[in-house]
Amino acid sequence: MSTTPPVLAAELAQAWADIQRYHPELPDLAAPESLIGESSSACGAELSFERLLHEAVHGIAAARGVRDTSRAGRYHNRRFLAIAEEMGLDHSDEPHASSGFSLVTLNPEAKRRYRPTMERLQRALKAHTAATAADTKRSFRGPAARHGSSGGGVRVKAVCDCGRNVRVVPSVLAQAPIVCGGCMKPFRIPDIAVAAAS
């Protein structure tokens, strides 16, 4: 089993902590593993520091109680844009018809501030991509792969012993454990959900 997903998850957690140094109100990242292998057309399909900073904008919006999206999270409104600008992200003048201000880019000051973080994360992403590309057809890729999903598909409820739950793509959970911050035990997909998916 490759250790790359846990390494990448650790780098994502460290990059998030680097963002928190400049934006202390940003909540902790509950499960960095959930970003690996997941895509979102509204937020950009490729995992990168820019995408992580985009997700941090949503985190600060949630912490402030600000509704920053509509249309099931696809349309990013001007409240999203205002927080994005605070965090060093720019957007063109006009919103996209379906995703609003979702396609943000790092401004020059943010690029300077986060350069070491971006370089570390980029190395981890390259290693992860190389390890994933080296997988053979005999490699176990999780339940989503068995059913023809790209990994960004249907999420199921995963639970921990203290009763908390998260929604996760099964193949992401198969890559590495996602640990609950409350009880420090791994989330798991209940047997009922696994039987229904089979």
mmCIF file of C-alpha atoms in Angstrom:
data_model
loop_
_atom_site.group_PDB
_atom_site.id
_atom_site.type_symbol
_atom_site.label_atom_id
_atom_site.label_comp_id
_atom_site.label_asym_id
_atom_site.label_seq_id
_atom_site.Cartn_x
_atom_site.Cartn_y
_atom_site.Cartn_z
ATOM 1 C CA MET A 1 0.000 0.000 0.000
ATOM 2 C CA SER A 2 1.354 3.432 -0.957
ATOM 3 C CA THR A 3 2.088 5.929 1.789
ATOM 4 C CA THR A 4 1.598 8.832 -0.604
ATOM 5 C CA PRO A 5 -2.044 9.664 0.319
ATOM 6 C CA PRO A 6 -1.172 10.078 4.043
ATOM 7 C CA VAL A 7 1.897 12.149 3.084
ATOM 8 C CA LEU A 8 -0.205 14.333 0.805
ATOM 9 C CA ALA A 9 -2.878 14.627 3.507
ATOM 10 C CA ALA A 10 -0.201 15.759 5.984
ATOM 11 C CA GLU A 11 1.064 18.372 3.503
ATOM 12 C CA LEU A 12 -2.493 19.599 2.934
ATOM 13 C CA ALA A 13 -2.969 19.900 6.707
ATOM 14 C CA GLN A 14 0.318 21.813 7.007
ATOM 15 C CA ALA A 15 -0.649 24.155 4.150
ATOM 16 C CA TRP A 16 -3.987 24.774 5.882
ATOM 17 C CA ALA A 17 -2.131 25.591 9.111
ATOM 18 C CA ASP A 18 0.041 28.035 7.144
ATOM 19 C CA ILE A 19 -3.130 29.794 5.955
ATOM 20 C CA GLN A 20 -4.440 29.861 9.549
ATOM 21 C CA ARG A 21 -1.327 31.765 10.644
ATOM 22 C CA TYR A 22 -2.505 34.696 8.518
ATOM 23 C CA HIS A 23 -6.229 34.084 9.092
ATOM 24 C CA PRO A 24 -6.714 32.795 12.671
ATOM 25 C CA GLU A 25 -10.509 32.654 12.389
ATOM 26 C CA LEU A 26 -10.189 29.877 9.785
ATOM 27 C CA PRO A 27 -11.515 26.647 11.359
ATOM 28 C CA ASP A 28 -9.339 23.523 11.426
ATOM 29 C CA LEU A 29 -9.458 21.266 8.373
ATOM 30 C CA ALA A 30 -11.382 18.220 9.586
ATOM 31 C CA ALA A 31 -10.269 15.737 6.928
ATOM 32 C CA PRO A 32 -7.579 16.749 4.442
ATOM 33 C CA GLU A 33 -7.964 13.333 2.799
ATOM 34 C CA SER A 34 -11.411 14.384 1.575
ATOM 35 C CA LEU A 35 -9.786 16.805 -0.892
ATOM 36 C CA ILE A 36 -7.668 14.078 -2.527
ATOM 37 C CA GLY A 37 -9.274 12.613 -5.623
ATOM 38 C CA GLU A 38 -12.362 14.810 -5.337
ATOM 39 C CA SER A 39 -13.287 17.247 -8.059
ATOM 40 C CA SER A 40 -15.707 20.116 -8.233
ATOM 41 C CA SER A 41 -16.442 22.079 -11.364
ATOM 42 C CA ALA A 42 -17.364 25.148 -9.321
ATOM 43 C CA CYS A 43 -14.144 25.153 -7.305
ATOM 44 C CA GLY A 44 -11.717 23.951 -9.942
ATOM 45 C CA ALA A 45 -11.051 20.294 -10.655
ATOM 46 C CA GLU A 46 -7.340 20.219 -9.899
ATOM 47 C CA LEU A 47 -6.020 20.054 -6.354
ATOM 48 C CA SER A 48 -3.571 22.911 -5.806
ATOM 49 C CA PHE A 49 -2.708 25.551 -3.217
ATOM 50 C CA GLU A 50 -5.032 27.949 -5.030
ATOM 51 C CA ARG A 51 -7.858 25.433 -4.649
ATOM 52 C CA LEU A 52 -6.974 24.978 -0.967
ATOM 53 C CA LEU A 53 -7.109 28.743 -0.420
ATOM 54 C CA HIS A 54 -10.468 28.766 -2.236
ATOM 55 C CA GLU A 55 -11.742 26.143 0.229
ATOM 56 C CA ALA A 56 -10.363 28.266 3.097
ATOM 57 C CA VAL A 57 -12.549 31.144 1.885
ATOM 58 C CA HIS A 58 -15.558 28.846 2.370
ATOM 59 C CA GLY A 59 -14.214 27.935 5.831
ATOM 60 C CA ILE A 60 -14.021 31.574 6.911
ATOM 61 C CA ALA A 61 -17.462 32.262 5.433
ATOM 62 C CA ALA A 62 -18.846 29.377 7.511
ATOM 63 C CA ALA A 63 -17.077 30.641 10.649
ATOM 64 C CA ARG A 64 -18.618 34.097 10.109
ATOM 65 C CA GLY A 65 -22.057 32.696 9.302
ATOM 66 C CA VAL A 66 -21.892 34.187 5.790
ATOM 67 C CA ARG A 67 -23.808 32.514 2.971
ATOM 68 C CA ASP A 68 -21.198 32.696 0.208
ATOM 69 C CA THR A 69 -22.817 30.435 -2.408
ATOM 70 C CA SER A 70 -26.199 29.578 -3.882
ATOM 71 C CA ARG A 71 -27.541 27.076 -6.442
ATOM 72 C CA ALA A 72 -26.418 24.084 -4.362
ATOM 73 C CA GLY A 73 -22.955 25.591 -3.803
ATOM 74 C CA ARG A 74 -22.216 26.190 -7.490
ATOM 75 C CA TYR A 75 -22.705 29.975 -7.671
ATOM 76 C CA HIS A 76 -20.121 31.961 -5.662
ATOM 77 C CA ASN A 77 -21.527 35.366 -4.794
ATOM 78 C CA ARG A 78 -19.992 38.761 -3.938
ATOM 79 C CA ARG A 79 -19.745 37.810 -0.244
ATOM 80 C CA PHE A 80 -17.467 34.939 -1.330
ATOM 81 C CA LEU A 81 -15.484 37.384 -3.455
ATOM 82 C CA ALA A 82 -15.063 39.851 -0.562
ATOM 83 C CA ILE A 83 -13.542 37.167 1.680
ATOM 84 C CA ALA A 84 -11.454 35.823 -1.222
ATOM 85 C CA GLU A 85 -9.974 39.293 -1.729
ATOM 86 C CA GLU A 86 -9.127 39.501 2.015
ATOM 87 C CA MET A 87 -7.215 36.244 1.621
ATOM 88 C CA GLY A 88 -5.176 37.261 -1.415
ATOM 89 C CA LEU A 89 -7.343 35.980 -4.241
ATOM 90 C CA ASP A 90 -8.393 38.007 -7.283
ATOM 91 C CA HIS A 91 -11.173 37.557 -9.824
ATOM 92 C CA SER A 92 -12.008 39.133 -13.149
ATOM 93 C CA ASP A 93 -14.544 41.949 -13.072
ATOM 94 C CA GLU A 94 -17.556 39.995 -14.275
ATOM 95 C CA PRO A 95 -18.978 36.852 -12.633
ATOM 96 C CA HIS A 96 -19.325 33.625 -14.607
ATOM 97 C CA ALA A 97 -22.967 32.944 -15.526
ATOM 98 C CA SER A 98 -23.183 29.609 -13.683
ATOM 99 C CA SER A 99 -20.377 29.685 -11.069
ATOM 100 C CA GLY A 100 -20.195 33.402 -10.194
ATOM 101 C CA PHE A 101 -16.848 34.394 -8.700
ATOM 102 C CA SER A 102 -15.568 30.848 -8.106
ATOM 103 C CA LEU A 103 -12.555 31.031 -10.436
ATOM 104 C CA VAL A 104 -10.174 33.027 -8.274
ATOM 105 C CA THR A 105 -6.400 33.322 -8.640
ATOM 106 C CA LEU A 106 -3.592 34.219 -6.245
ATOM 107 C CA ASN A 107 -2.544 37.856 -6.277
ATOM 108 C CA PRO A 108 1.208 38.700 -6.319
ATOM 109 C CA GLU A 109 1.364 39.400 -2.563
ATOM 110 C CA ALA A 110 -0.248 36.028 -1.726
ATOM 111 C CA LYS A 111 2.171 34.278 -4.117
ATOM 112 C CA ARG A 112 5.111 35.783 -2.212
ATOM 113 C CA ARG A 113 3.588 35.040 1.198
ATOM 114 C CA TYR A 114 2.809 31.407 0.459
ATOM 115 C CA ARG A 115 5.719 30.543 -1.887
ATOM 116 C CA PRO A 116 7.372 27.991 0.506
ATOM 117 C CA THR A 117 3.979 26.429 1.262
ATOM 118 C CA MET A 118 3.119 26.169 -2.432
ATOM 119 C CA GLU A 119 6.490 24.575 -3.228
ATOM 120 C CA ARG A 120 6.076 21.933 -0.478
ATOM 121 C CA LEU A 121 2.533 21.141 -1.543
ATOM 122 C CA GLN A 122 3.513 20.971 -5.214
ATOM 123 C CA ARG A 123 6.220 18.389 -4.421
ATOM 124 C CA ALA A 124 3.689 16.290 -2.485
ATOM 125 C CA LEU A 125 1.152 16.562 -5.312
ATOM 126 C CA LYS A 126 3.758 15.440 -7.868
ATOM 127 C CA ALA A 127 4.698 12.447 -5.707
ATOM 128 C CA HIS A 128 1.029 11.565 -5.280
ATOM 129 C CA THR A 129 0.407 11.827 -9.038
ATOM 130 C CA ALA A 130 3.456 9.666 -9.779
ATOM 131 C CA ALA A 131 2.334 7.007 -7.274
ATOM 132 C CA THR A 132 -1.222 7.039 -8.611
ATOM 133 C CA ALA A 133 -0.049 6.780 -12.226
ATOM 134 C CA ALA A 134 2.126 3.804 -11.268
ATOM 135 C CA ASP A 135 -0.908 1.847 -9.997
ATOM 136 C CA THR A 136 -1.675 -1.266 -11.992
ATOM 137 C CA LYS A 137 -5.088 -2.647 -12.859
ATOM 138 C CA ARG A 138 -4.531 -5.112 -10.016
ATOM 139 C CA SER A 139 -4.262 -2.291 -7.443
ATOM 140 C CA PHE A 140 -7.210 -1.858 -5.106
ATOM 141 C CA ARG A 141 -8.793 1.526 -5.851
ATOM 142 C CA GLY A 142 -11.810 1.332 -3.544
ATOM 143 C CA PRO A 143 -15.557 0.840 -4.022
ATOM 144 C CA ALA A 144 -16.002 3.847 -6.347
ATOM 145 C CA ALA A 145 -13.566 2.369 -8.874
ATOM 146 C CA ARG A 146 -15.384 -0.977 -8.836
ATOM 147 C CA HIS A 147 -18.586 0.805 -9.878
ATOM 148 C CA GLY A 148 -16.969 2.901 -12.600
ATOM 149 C CA SER A 149 -16.770 6.172 -10.657
ATOM 150 C CA SER A 150 -13.867 8.565 -11.096
ATOM 151 C CA GLY A 151 -13.618 9.030 -7.333
ATOM 152 C CA GLY A 152 -15.466 12.328 -7.352
ATOM 153 C CA GLY A 153 -18.814 10.570 -7.302
ATOM 154 C CA VAL A 154 -21.465 9.669 -4.791
ATOM 155 C CA ARG A 155 -20.664 10.281 -1.164
ATOM 156 C CA VAL A 156 -21.832 8.022 1.616
ATOM 157 C CA LYS A 157 -22.128 8.631 5.328
ATOM 158 C CA ALA A 158 -19.098 7.544 7.370
ATOM 159 C CA VAL A 159 -19.451 7.420 11.160
ATOM 160 C CA CYS A 160 -17.143 7.253 14.158
ATOM 161 C CA ASP A 161 -17.696 5.737 17.593
ATOM 162 C CA CYS A 162 -18.678 9.056 19.212
ATOM 163 C CA GLY A 163 -21.601 9.468 16.806
ATOM 164 C CA ARG A 164 -20.201 12.140 14.507
ATOM 165 C CA ASN A 165 -20.493 11.576 10.766
ATOM 166 C CA VAL A 166 -19.111 12.930 7.492
ATOM 167 C CA ARG A 167 -20.026 12.445 3.848
ATOM 168 C CA VAL A 168 -17.155 10.945 1.867
ATOM 169 C CA VAL A 169 -16.451 9.274 -1.456
ATOM 170 C CA PRO A 170 -15.751 5.626 -0.529
ATOM 171 C CA SER A 171 -12.546 5.515 -2.596
ATOM 172 C CA VAL A 172 -11.156 8.451 -0.585
ATOM 173 C CA LEU A 173 -11.810 6.595 2.675
ATOM 174 C CA ALA A 174 -10.155 3.502 1.174
ATOM 175 C CA GLN A 175 -6.941 5.484 0.513
ATOM 176 C CA ALA A 176 -6.270 6.269 4.182
ATOM 177 C CA PRO A 177 -8.203 6.553 7.457
ATOM 178 C CA ILE A 178 -10.029 9.802 8.181
ATOM 179 C CA VAL A 179 -9.745 10.381 11.924
ATOM 180 C CA CYS A 180 -12.429 12.087 14.001
ATOM 181 C CA GLY A 181 -11.158 15.148 15.845
ATOM 182 C CA GLY A 182 -13.596 14.453 18.701
ATOM 183 C CA CYS A 183 -12.726 10.872 19.671
ATOM 184 C CA MET A 184 -9.546 10.333 17.586
ATOM 185 C CA LYS A 185 -10.979 7.126 16.072
ATOM 186 C CA PRO A 186 -11.309 6.524 12.321
ATOM 187 C CA PHE A 187 -14.544 7.149 10.468
ATOM 188 C CA ARG A 188 -16.000 4.019 8.877
ATOM 189 C CA ILE A 189 -18.797 3.264 6.452
ATOM 190 C CA PRO A 190 -21.539 1.333 8.307
ATOM 191 C CA ASP A 191 -22.111 -2.255 7.143
ATOM 192 C CA ILE A 192 -25.640 -1.381 5.979
ATOM 193 C CA ALA A 193 -24.317 1.215 3.497
ATOM 194 C CA VAL A 194 -21.635 -1.188 2.248
ATOM 195 C CA ALA A 195 -24.190 -3.971 1.711
ATOM 196 C CA ALA A 196 -26.534 -1.597 -0.170
ATOM 197 C CA ALA A 197 -23.683 -0.437 -2.436
ATOM 198 C CA SER A 198 -22.673 -4.023 -3.327
#
